[in-house]
């Protein structure tokens, strides 16, 4: 008779065999666990649910910008691929026979996450077509839907005073140009002269420029440093460095301290260029436009499916969080309410399990999901034929994607995989990736890999994640 201890050991071994078999699917990736990184990973076929590999698939970890896959799915579910956001100019009256509009001109911020100066110029031209030549009152930029939105991440909070990037742009339903200022730096006429700096969308810069860039001789190299600072309550672009006389102009983007104020300054400048005078200057407001206000001009944004291409391909945090705020059905939305709206959508996905989302962008390090949950989301979208084409189109193939760091691995990995990546470096390193793959026999699969560092593993490169993942996925693709 077998000893009871041996029977227990044999039973435990049998129970562990499926786990070992699943983990073996990520034999290369799993080595990161030996270095102290936390991993949640799963790959499985959609048609029959066969798990091809798994490592702690239910572990809750930060998904970083893989969060945007949740946002994209929730947005498509709410509005459909062809939805457009509308921005309007309103007045309490029509212009008189001389083109004078009594009262204020109101921009009703419609929450368009991709509203640019090109759209704004079209809006101004339509106002001109409507006969407006002068506004007796003020230009009021209304962000009553949401904004200014409370910052809950370090980068965005710091950006109220200064920033050296564009990804931490602050949020408003009346934002423009992704919440960032753009200036164009060109060489001066001769070495030793200051560089020539203009706004990207106007000959005269709309914000103040502190230009310390020196022009150097041909082929001497171009090195530019730029920081948007707040000085005496106004945005200032502080530029330094050098530019060669034969260098091409360089566009530089930095987040504004107040997207609605940026809108007010930009729109006022455009109205002036169009020959429409505003006597009372420009202000921002949290008040909803009066119920009797009439639409004088409006412009529709791009279809949602096109917006999501930009959100996902370029991992645009401003656009993602603006879309999440739009999901909130009440005014004065904040990011937590936007995350809760996505969580409510996820609650309807079978077998997903818990999820915590404080934003739609993934810029909030407190977001949590699991590989198994993220795969449930991907599988659910695969089974929605009216939405899946728009959803899968937002993902990149490593061989053709706009992000160069994913162009690695074998041709099989490069051309049989569609993915979204996510990166955070604070408070711990996060490298996350998830999407679809097609096997050699044409079957569809889903995969998600979440790798989080700890206090003792402060750095993680993308090559440490993508290179072993490419080997593991190639094996799954070739054998199925």
CSV table of C-alpha atoms in Angstrom, one decimal, residues 12-409:
chain,number,residue,atom,x,y,z
A,12,UNK,CA,-0.1,17.6,-5.7
A,13,UNK,CA,2.2,16.8,-8.6
A,14,UNK,CA,-0.9,15.9,-10.8
A,15,UNK,CA,-2.5,19.2,-9.8
A,16,UNK,CA,0.7,21.1,-10.7
A,17,UNK,CA,1.1,19.5,-14.1
A,18,UNK,CA,-1.5,21.7,-15.9
A,19,UNK,CA,0.1,24.8,-14.3
A,20,UNK,CA,3.6,23.8,-15.4
A,21,UNK,CA,2.3,23.1,-18.9
A,22,UNK,CA,0.7,26.5,-19.1
A,23,UNK,CA,3.7,28.3,-17.7
A,24,UNK,CA,5.9,26.5,-20.2
A,25,UNK,CA,4.2,28.5,-22.9
A,26,UNK,CA,6.0,31.5,-21.6
A,27,UNK,CA,9.3,29.7,-20.9
A,28,UNK,CA,11.4,32.7,-22.0
A,29,UNK,CA,9.3,35.4,-20.5
A,30,UNK,CA,9.0,33.6,-17.2
A,31,UNK,CA,12.7,34.1,-16.5
A,32,UNK,CA,11.9,37.7,-15.6
A,33,UNK,CA,10.3,36.3,-12.4
A,34,UNK,CA,13.6,35.0,-11.4
A,35,UNK,CA,14.9,38.5,-11.5
A,36,UNK,CA,12.3,39.7,-9.0
A,37,UNK,CA,9.7,41.1,-11.4
A,38,UNK,CA,6.0,40.5,-10.9
A,39,UNK,CA,4.2,39.0,-13.9
A,40,UNK,CA,0.7,38.3,-15.0
A,41,UNK,CA,0.6,36.7,-18.4
A,42,UNK,CA,-1.8,34.6,-20.4
A,43,UNK,CA,-2.2,33.5,-24.1
A,44,UNK,CA,-5.1,31.5,-25.3
A,45,UNK,CA,-7.0,30.6,-28.5
A,46,UNK,CA,-10.4,32.4,-28.9
A,47,UNK,CA,-12.3,29.6,-30.6
A,48,UNK,CA,-12.1,27.0,-27.9
A,49,UNK,CA,-10.5,28.9,-25.1
A,50,UNK,CA,-7.4,26.7,-24.9
A,51,UNK,CA,-4.8,28.3,-22.7
A,52,UNK,CA,-1.4,28.1,-24.5
A,53,UNK,CA,0.6,29.7,-21.6
A,54,UNK,CA,-0.1,31.4,-18.3
A,55,UNK,CA,1.9,32.9,-15.4
A,56,UNK,CA,-0.2,34.1,-12.5
A,57,UNK,CA,-2.9,35.1,-14.9
A,58,UNK,CA,-5.3,36.4,-12.2
A,59,UNK,CA,-2.7,38.5,-10.5
A,60,UNK,CA,-3.7,42.2,-10.3
A,61,UNK,CA,-1.0,44.5,-11.7
A,62,UNK,CA,-0.6,47.9,-13.3
A,63,UNK,CA,-1.5,47.7,-17.0
A,64,UNK,CA,-0.1,51.2,-17.8
A,65,UNK,CA,-1.3,52.3,-21.2
A,66,UNK,CA,-2.8,49.0,-22.0
A,67,UNK,CA,-5.6,50.7,-20.1
A,68,UNK,CA,-6.4,52.5,-23.4
A,69,UNK,CA,-7.7,49.2,-24.8
A,70,UNK,CA,-10.4,49.3,-22.1
A,71,UNK,CA,-11.1,52.9,-23.0
A,72,UNK,CA,-11.3,52.2,-26.7
A,73,UNK,CA,-13.7,49.3,-26.2
A,74,UNK,CA,-15.9,51.3,-23.8
A,75,UNK,CA,-16.0,54.3,-26.2
A,76,UNK,CA,-17.0,52.1,-29.2
A,77,UNK,CA,-19.6,50.4,-27.1
A,78,UNK,CA,-21.1,53.7,-26.0
A,79,UNK,CA,-21.0,55.7,-29.3
A,80,UNK,CA,-20.1,53.5,-32.2
A,81,UNK,CA,-17.3,54.1,-34.7
A,82,UNK,CA,-18.8,57.0,-36.5
A,83,UNK,CA,-19.6,59.3,-33.6
A,84,UNK,CA,-18.3,62.8,-33.8
A,85,UNK,CA,-17.9,65.5,-31.1
A,86,UNK,CA,-19.2,69.0,-32.0
A,87,UNK,CA,-17.7,72.4,-31.0
A,88,UNK,CA,-20.0,75.4,-31.2
A,89,UNK,CA,-19.9,79.2,-31.2
A,90,UNK,CA,-23.0,80.6,-29.5
A,91,UNK,CA,-24.6,84.0,-29.1
A,92,UNK,CA,-27.7,85.4,-27.4
A,93,UNK,CA,-28.7,87.2,-30.6
A,94,UNK,CA,-28.0,87.3,-34.3
A,95,UNK,CA,-25.6,89.9,-35.7
A,96,UNK,CA,-27.2,93.2,-36.8
A,97,UNK,CA,-27.0,94.6,-40.3
A,98,UNK,CA,-23.5,95.9,-39.7
A,99,UNK,CA,-22.3,92.5,-38.5
A,100,UNK,CA,-22.2,93.5,-34.8
A,101,UNK,CA,-23.1,90.8,-32.3
A,102,UNK,CA,-24.5,92.2,-29.1
A,103,UNK,CA,-23.5,90.5,-25.8
A,104,UNK,CA,-20.9,87.7,-25.5
A,105,UNK,CA,-19.6,85.2,-28.1
A,106,UNK,CA,-19.5,81.8,-26.3
A,107,UNK,CA,-17.4,78.8,-27.3
A,108,UNK,CA,-19.2,75.7,-26.0
A,109,UNK,CA,-16.4,73.2,-25.4
A,110,UNK,CA,-17.8,69.9,-26.7
A,111,UNK,CA,-15.1,67.6,-25.4
A,112,UNK,CA,-13.5,66.9,-28.8
A,113,UNK,CA,-10.2,65.2,-27.9
A,114,UNK,CA,-8.6,66.0,-31.2
A,115,UNK,CA,-9.7,69.6,-31.8
A,116,UNK,CA,-6.9,71.5,-33.6
A,117,UNK,CA,-6.3,75.0,-34.8
A,118,UNK,CA,-7.3,73.8,-38.3
A,119,UNK,CA,-10.8,72.9,-36.9
A,120,UNK,CA,-10.9,76.2,-35.0
A,121,UNK,CA,-10.0,78.2,-38.2
A,122,UNK,CA,-12.9,76.5,-40.0
A,123,UNK,CA,-15.2,77.4,-37.1
A,124,UNK,CA,-14.1,81.0,-37.3
A,125,UNK,CA,-14.7,81.1,-41.1
A,126,UNK,CA,-18.2,79.8,-40.5
A,127,UNK,CA,-18.8,82.6,-38.0
A,128,UNK,CA,-17.6,85.0,-40.6
A,129,UNK,CA,-20.0,83.4,-43.1
A,130,UNK,CA,-22.8,84.0,-40.6
A,131,UNK,CA,-22.2,87.7,-40.9
A,132,UNK,CA,-20.4,88.4,-37.6
A,133,UNK,CA,-17.7,91.2,-37.9
A,134,UNK,CA,-17.6,92.5,-34.4
A,135,UNK,CA,-18.5,91.3,-30.9
A,136,UNK,CA,-19.7,93.9,-28.4
A,137,UNK,CA,-19.0,91.8,-25.4
A,138,UNK,CA,-16.5,89.1,-24.5
A,139,UNK,CA,-15.3,85.9,-25.9
A,140,UNK,CA,-16.3,83.3,-23.3
A,141,UNK,CA,-14.7,79.9,-23.4
A,142,UNK,CA,-17.1,77.6,-21.5
A,143,UNK,CA,-15.7,74.3,-20.0
A,144,UNK,CA,-18.9,73.5,-18.1
A,145,UNK,CA,-18.8,69.8,-19.1
A,146,UNK,CA,-15.5,69.2,-17.4
A,147,UNK,CA,-12.5,71.3,-16.6
A,148,UNK,CA,-10.3,72.4,-15.2
A,149,UNK,CA,-9.9,68.7,-14.2
A,150,UNK,CA,-8.2,68.0,-10.9
A,151,UNK,CA,-4.7,66.6,-11.5
A,152,UNK,CA,-4.1,63.2,-9.8
A,153,UNK,CA,-0.7,62.3,-11.2
A,154,UNK,CA,2.6,63.9,-10.4
A,155,UNK,CA,3.4,64.9,-14.0
A,156,UNK,CA,0.1,66.7,-14.5
A,157,UNK,CA,0.3,68.5,-11.2
A,158,UNK,CA,3.8,69.7,-11.9
A,159,UNK,CA,2.6,70.8,-15.4
A,160,UNK,CA,0.5,73.6,-13.8
A,161,UNK,CA,3.7,75.4,-13.2
A,162,UNK,CA,6.2,74.0,-15.7
A,163,UNK,CA,6.7,71.0,-18.0
A,164,UNK,CA,9.3,69.8,-20.4
A,165,UNK,CA,6.9,67.4,-22.2
A,166,UNK,CA,3.6,67.2,-23.9
A,167,UNK,CA,2.3,63.9,-22.6
A,168,UNK,CA,1.3,65.4,-19.2
A,169,UNK,CA,-1.1,67.9,-20.7
A,170,UNK,CA,-3.9,69.0,-18.4
A,171,UNK,CA,-7.6,68.4,-19.3
A,172,UNK,CA,-10.6,70.4,-20.3
A,173,UNK,CA,-13.7,70.0,-22.4
A,174,UNK,CA,-12.6,73.2,-24.2
A,175,UNK,CA,-9.0,72.1,-24.9
A,176,UNK,CA,-7.2,72.5,-28.3
A,177,UNK,CA,-4.1,70.9,-29.9
A,178,UNK,CA,-4.1,68.1,-27.3
A,179,UNK,CA,-3.6,70.6,-24.5
A,180,UNK,CA,-0.1,71.6,-25.8
A,181,UNK,CA,1.5,74.7,-27.2
A,182,UNK,CA,3.5,74.4,-30.4
A,183,UNK,CA,6.4,76.7,-31.5
A,184,UNK,CA,8.5,76.4,-34.6
A,185,UNK,CA,12.3,77.1,-34.3
A,186,UNK,CA,14.2,78.1,-37.4
A,187,UNK,CA,17.8,79.3,-37.8
A,188,UNK,CA,18.5,83.1,-37.9
A,189,UNK,CA,19.8,84.8,-41.0
A,190,UNK,CA,23.5,84.4,-40.0
A,191,UNK,CA,25.6,82.7,-37.3
A,192,UNK,CA,25.5,84.4,-34.0
A,193,UNK,CA,22.0,85.7,-34.4
A,194,UNK,CA,19.0,84.4,-32.3
A,195,UNK,CA,16.9,81.7,-33.9
A,196,UNK,CA,13.6,82.7,-35.4
A,197,UNK,CA,10.7,81.4,-33.4
A,198,UNK,CA,7.0,81.6,-34.3
A,199,UNK,CA,3.9,79.8,-33.4
A,200,UNK,CA,3.2,76.6,-35.4
A,201,UNK,CA,-0.2,78.0,-36.4
A,202,UNK,CA,0.4,81.7,-36.7
A,203,UNK,CA,3.2,84.1,-37.8
A,204,UNK,CA,3.1,85.8,-34.4
A,205,UNK,CA,3.5,83.5,-31.4
A,206,UNK,CA,0.3,83.4,-29.3
A,207,UNK,CA,2.1,82.8,-26.1
A,208,UNK,CA,5.2,84.6,-24.8
A,209,UNK,CA,8.6,83.3,-26.1
A,210,UNK,CA,11.8,83.5,-24.1
A,211,UNK,CA,14.2,82.7,-26.9
A,212,UNK,CA,17.8,81.9,-26.0
A,213,UNK,CA,18.6,79.7,-29.0
A,214,UNK,CA,21.7,80.8,-31.0
A,215,UNK,CA,22.2,80.3,-34.7
A,216,UNK,CA,25.5,78.4,-35.5
A,217,UNK,CA,27.3,77.8,-38.8
A,218,UNK,CA,26.3,75.1,-41.3
A,219,UNK,CA,26.5,71.5,-40.1
A,220,UNK,CA,27.4,72.5,-36.5
A,221,UNK,CA,24.5,70.5,-35.1
A,222,UNK,CA,21.1,71.4,-33.6
A,223,UNK,CA,20.4,70.9,-29.9
A,224,UNK,CA,17.3,72.4,-28.5
A,225,UNK,CA,15.9,72.5,-25.0
A,226,UNK,CA,12.4,73.6,-24.2
A,227,UNK,CA,10.4,74.1,-21.1
A,228,UNK,CA,7.0,75.7,-20.7
A,229,UNK,CA,6.9,77.7,-17.5
A,230,UNK,CA,4.3,79.9,-15.8
A,231,UNK,CA,5.5,83.4,-15.2
A,232,UNK,CA,3.3,86.1,-13.6
A,233,UNK,CA,0.3,84.0,-14.3
A,234,UNK,CA,1.0,83.5,-18.0
A,235,UNK,CA,2.5,80.7,-20.1
A,236,UNK,CA,6.0,81.2,-21.4
A,237,UNK,CA,8.0,78.9,-23.7
A,238,UNK,CA,11.6,79.0,-22.5
A,239,UNK,CA,14.0,77.9,-25.3
A,240,UNK,CA,17.7,77.4,-25.3
A,241,UNK,CA,20.4,75.7,-27.2
A,242,UNK,CA,21.7,76.0,-30.8
A,243,UNK,CA,20.5,75.5,-34.4
A,244,UNK,CA,22.6,75.3,-37.6
A,245,UNK,CA,22.1,77.8,-40.3
A,246,UNK,CA,21.3,75.0,-42.8
A,247,UNK,CA,18.9,73.1,-40.4
A,248,UNK,CA,15.2,72.6,-41.1
A,249,UNK,CA,12.7,74.3,-38.8
A,250,UNK,CA,11.9,72.2,-35.7
A,251,UNK,CA,8.4,72.0,-34.1
A,252,UNK,CA,8.4,71.8,-30.3
A,253,UNK,CA,5.3,70.8,-28.2
A,254,UNK,CA,4.9,71.4,-24.5
A,255,UNK,CA,1.8,71.1,-22.4
A,256,UNK,CA,-0.1,74.3,-21.4
A,257,UNK,CA,-0.9,75.2,-17.9
A,258,UNK,CA,-4.6,75.7,-18.7
A,259,UNK,CA,-6.1,74.2,-21.9
A,260,UNK,CA,-9.2,76.5,-21.7
A,261,UNK,CA,-7.1,79.6,-21.4
A,262,UNK,CA,-5.0,78.3,-24.3
A,263,UNK,CA,-8.2,78.0,-26.3
A,264,UNK,CA,-9.2,81.5,-25.4
A,265,UNK,CA,-5.9,83.0,-26.5
A,266,UNK,CA,-5.8,81.0,-29.7
A,267,UNK,CA,-9.4,81.7,-30.7
A,268,UNK,CA,-9.1,85.4,-29.9
A,269,UNK,CA,-6.0,85.5,-32.2
A,270,UNK,CA,-7.9,83.7,-35.0
A,271,UNK,CA,-10.9,86.0,-34.7
A,272,UNK,CA,-8.6,88.9,-35.1
A,273,UNK,CA,-6.9,87.4,-38.2
A,274,UNK,CA,-10.4,86.8,-39.7
A,275,UNK,CA,-11.3,90.5,-39.2
A,276,UNK,CA,-13.7,89.9,-36.3
A,277,UNK,CA,-13.0,92.3,-33.4
A,278,UNK,CA,-13.9,91.4,-29.8
A,279,UNK,CA,-14.3,94.5,-27.7
A,280,UNK,CA,-14.3,92.7,-24.3
A,281,UNK,CA,-11.3,90.4,-24.6
A,282,UNK,CA,-11.4,86.7,-23.7
A,283,UNK,CA,-12.2,84.8,-20.5
A,284,UNK,CA,-12.9,81.3,-19.4
A,285,UNK,CA,-16.0,80.2,-17.5
A,286,UNK,CA,-17.4,77.2,-15.8
A,287,UNK,CA,-21.0,78.3,-16.5
A,288,UNK,CA,-23.1,76.5,-18.9
A,289,UNK,CA,-24.2,78.7,-21.9
A,290,UNK,CA,-27.6,80.3,-21.4
A,291,UNK,CA,-30.6,78.2,-22.5
A,292,UNK,CA,-31.6,80.7,-25.1
A,293,UNK,CA,-28.2,80.9,-26.7
A,294,UNK,CA,-28.2,80.3,-30.5
A,295,UNK,CA,-25.7,78.4,-32.5
A,296,UNK,CA,-23.8,80.8,-34.8
A,297,UNK,CA,-21.2,78.3,-36.1
A,298,UNK,CA,-20.2,74.8,-35.4
A,299,UNK,CA,-17.6,72.2,-36.5
A,300,UNK,CA,-17.7,68.4,-36.2
A,301,UNK,CA,-14.6,66.5,-35.2
A,302,UNK,CA,-13.2,63.4,-36.7
A,303,UNK,CA,-15.1,60.0,-36.4
A,304,UNK,CA,-14.4,58.1,-33.2
A,305,UNK,CA,-12.7,55.3,-35.1
A,306,UNK,CA,-10.2,57.8,-36.4
A,307,UNK,CA,-9.7,59.3,-32.9
A,308,UNK,CA,-9.0,55.9,-31.5
A,309,UNK,CA,-6.3,55.2,-34.1
A,310,UNK,CA,-4.4,58.2,-32.6
A,311,UNK,CA,-5.2,57.4,-29.0
A,312,UNK,CA,-3.8,53.9,-29.4
A,313,UNK,CA,-1.0,54.2,-32.0
A,314,UNK,CA,0.5,57.2,-30.3
A,315,UNK,CA,-0.7,56.3,-26.8
A,316,UNK,CA,-2.1,59.9,-26.4
A,317,UNK,CA,-2.9,60.5,-22.8
A,318,UNK,CA,-4.7,63.7,-23.3
A,319,UNK,CA,-7.1,62.2,-25.9
A,320,UNK,CA,-7.7,59.0,-23.8
A,321,UNK,CA,-8.6,60.9,-20.7
A,322,UNK,CA,-10.8,63.4,-22.5
A,323,UNK,CA,-12.7,60.4,-24.0
A,324,UNK,CA,-13.1,58.9,-20.6
A,325,UNK,CA,-14.4,62.1,-19.2
A,326,UNK,CA,-16.9,62.2,-22.0
A,327,UNK,CA,-18.2,58.8,-20.9
A,328,UNK,CA,-19.5,60.4,-17.7
A,329,UNK,CA,-23.1,61.4,-18.1
A,330,UNK,CA,-23.1,64.3,-15.6
A,331,UNK,CA,-21.2,67.6,-15.8
A,332,UNK,CA,-18.1,68.5,-13.8
A,333,UNK,CA,-16.6,65.1,-14.5
A,334,UNK,CA,-13.3,64.0,-13.0
A,335,UNK,CA,-10.9,61.2,-13.9
A,336,UNK,CA,-12.2,58.9,-11.2
A,337,UNK,CA,-15.7,59.2,-12.6
A,338,UNK,CA,-14.3,58.5,-16.1
A,339,UNK,CA,-12.6,55.4,-14.8
A,340,UNK,CA,-15.7,54.3,-13.0
A,341,UNK,CA,-17.7,54.6,-16.3
A,342,UNK,CA,-15.2,52.2,-18.0
A,343,UNK,CA,-15.4,49.9,-15.0
A,344,UNK,CA,-19.1,49.8,-15.4
A,345,UNK,CA,-18.6,48.7,-19.0
A,346,UNK,CA,-16.2,46.0,-18.0
A,347,UNK,CA,-18.7,44.6,-15.4
A,348,UNK,CA,-20.7,43.4,-18.4
A,349,UNK,CA,-17.8,41.3,-19.8
A,350,UNK,CA,-18.2,37.6,-18.8
A,351,UNK,CA,-15.4,36.1,-16.7
A,352,UNK,CA,-13.4,39.3,-16.6
A,353,UNK,CA,-12.9,39.6,-12.8
A,354,UNK,CA,-11.9,42.6,-10.8
A,355,UNK,CA,-10.5,45.8,-12.4
A,356,UNK,CA,-9.5,49.2,-10.9
A,357,UNK,CA,-9.3,52.2,-13.3
A,358,UNK,CA,-8.6,55.7,-12.1
A,359,UNK,CA,-8.1,57.0,-15.6
A,360,UNK,CA,-8.6,56.1,-19.2
A,361,UNK,CA,-5.0,56.7,-20.2
A,362,UNK,CA,-3.2,54.5,-17.7
A,363,UNK,CA,-1.1,57.4,-16.6
A,364,UNK,CA,-2.4,56.7,-13.1
A,365,UNK,CA,-0.2,54.0,-11.5
A,366,UNK,CA,-3.0,52.8,-9.3
A,367,UNK,CA,-4.8,51.2,-12.2
A,368,UNK,CA,-5.1,47.4,-11.8
A,369,UNK,CA,-6.1,44.5,-14.1
A,370,UNK,CA,-5.0,41.0,-14.8
A,371,UNK,CA,-3.8,39.2,-17.9
A,372,UNK,CA,-6.9,36.9,-17.8
A,373,UNK,CA,-9.2,39.9,-17.4
A,374,UNK,CA,-7.6,41.9,-20.3
A,375,UNK,CA,-7.9,38.8,-22.5
A,376,UNK,CA,-11.6,38.5,-21.6
A,377,UNK,CA,-12.0,42.1,-22.9
A,378,UNK,CA,-10.1,41.3,-26.1
A,379,UNK,CA,-12.1,38.1,-26.7
A,380,UNK,CA,-15.4,40.0,-26.1
A,381,UNK,CA,-14.5,42.6,-28.7
A,382,UNK,CA,-13.6,39.9,-31.2
A,383,UNK,CA,-17.2,38.5,-30.9
A,384,UNK,CA,-18.7,41.9,-31.8
A,385,UNK,CA,-18.6,42.1,-35.6
A,386,UNK,CA,-19.9,45.6,-35.9
A,387,UNK,CA,-17.2,47.0,-33.6
A,388,UNK,CA,-14.3,44.6,-33.9
A,389,UNK,CA,-12.9,46.0,-37.3
A,390,UNK,CA,-12.6,49.5,-35.7
A,391,UNK,CA,-11.2,48.1,-32.5
A,392,UNK,CA,-8.5,45.8,-34.0
A,393,UNK,CA,-7.5,48.5,-36.4
A,394,UNK,CA,-6.2,50.6,-33.5
A,395,UNK,CA,-3.6,48.0,-32.7
A,396,UNK,CA,-0.1,47.9,-34.3
A,397,UNK,CA,1.7,45.0,-35.9
A,398,UNK,CA,5.4,45.0,-34.8
A,399,UNK,CA,6.6,45.0,-38.4
A,400,UNK,CA,4.5,48.0,-39.5
A,401,UNK,CA,3.8,49.9,-36.3
A,402,UNK,CA,4.5,53.6,-35.8
A,403,UNK,CA,6.5,52.9,-32.6
A,404,UNK,CA,9.9,51.7,-33.6
A,405,UNK,CA,10.8,50.0,-30.4
A,406,UNK,CA,8.3,47.2,-31.1
A,407,UNK,CA,10.0,46.4,-34.4
A,408,UNK,CA,11.8,43.3,-33.2
A,409,UNK,CA,11.6,39.5,-33.2
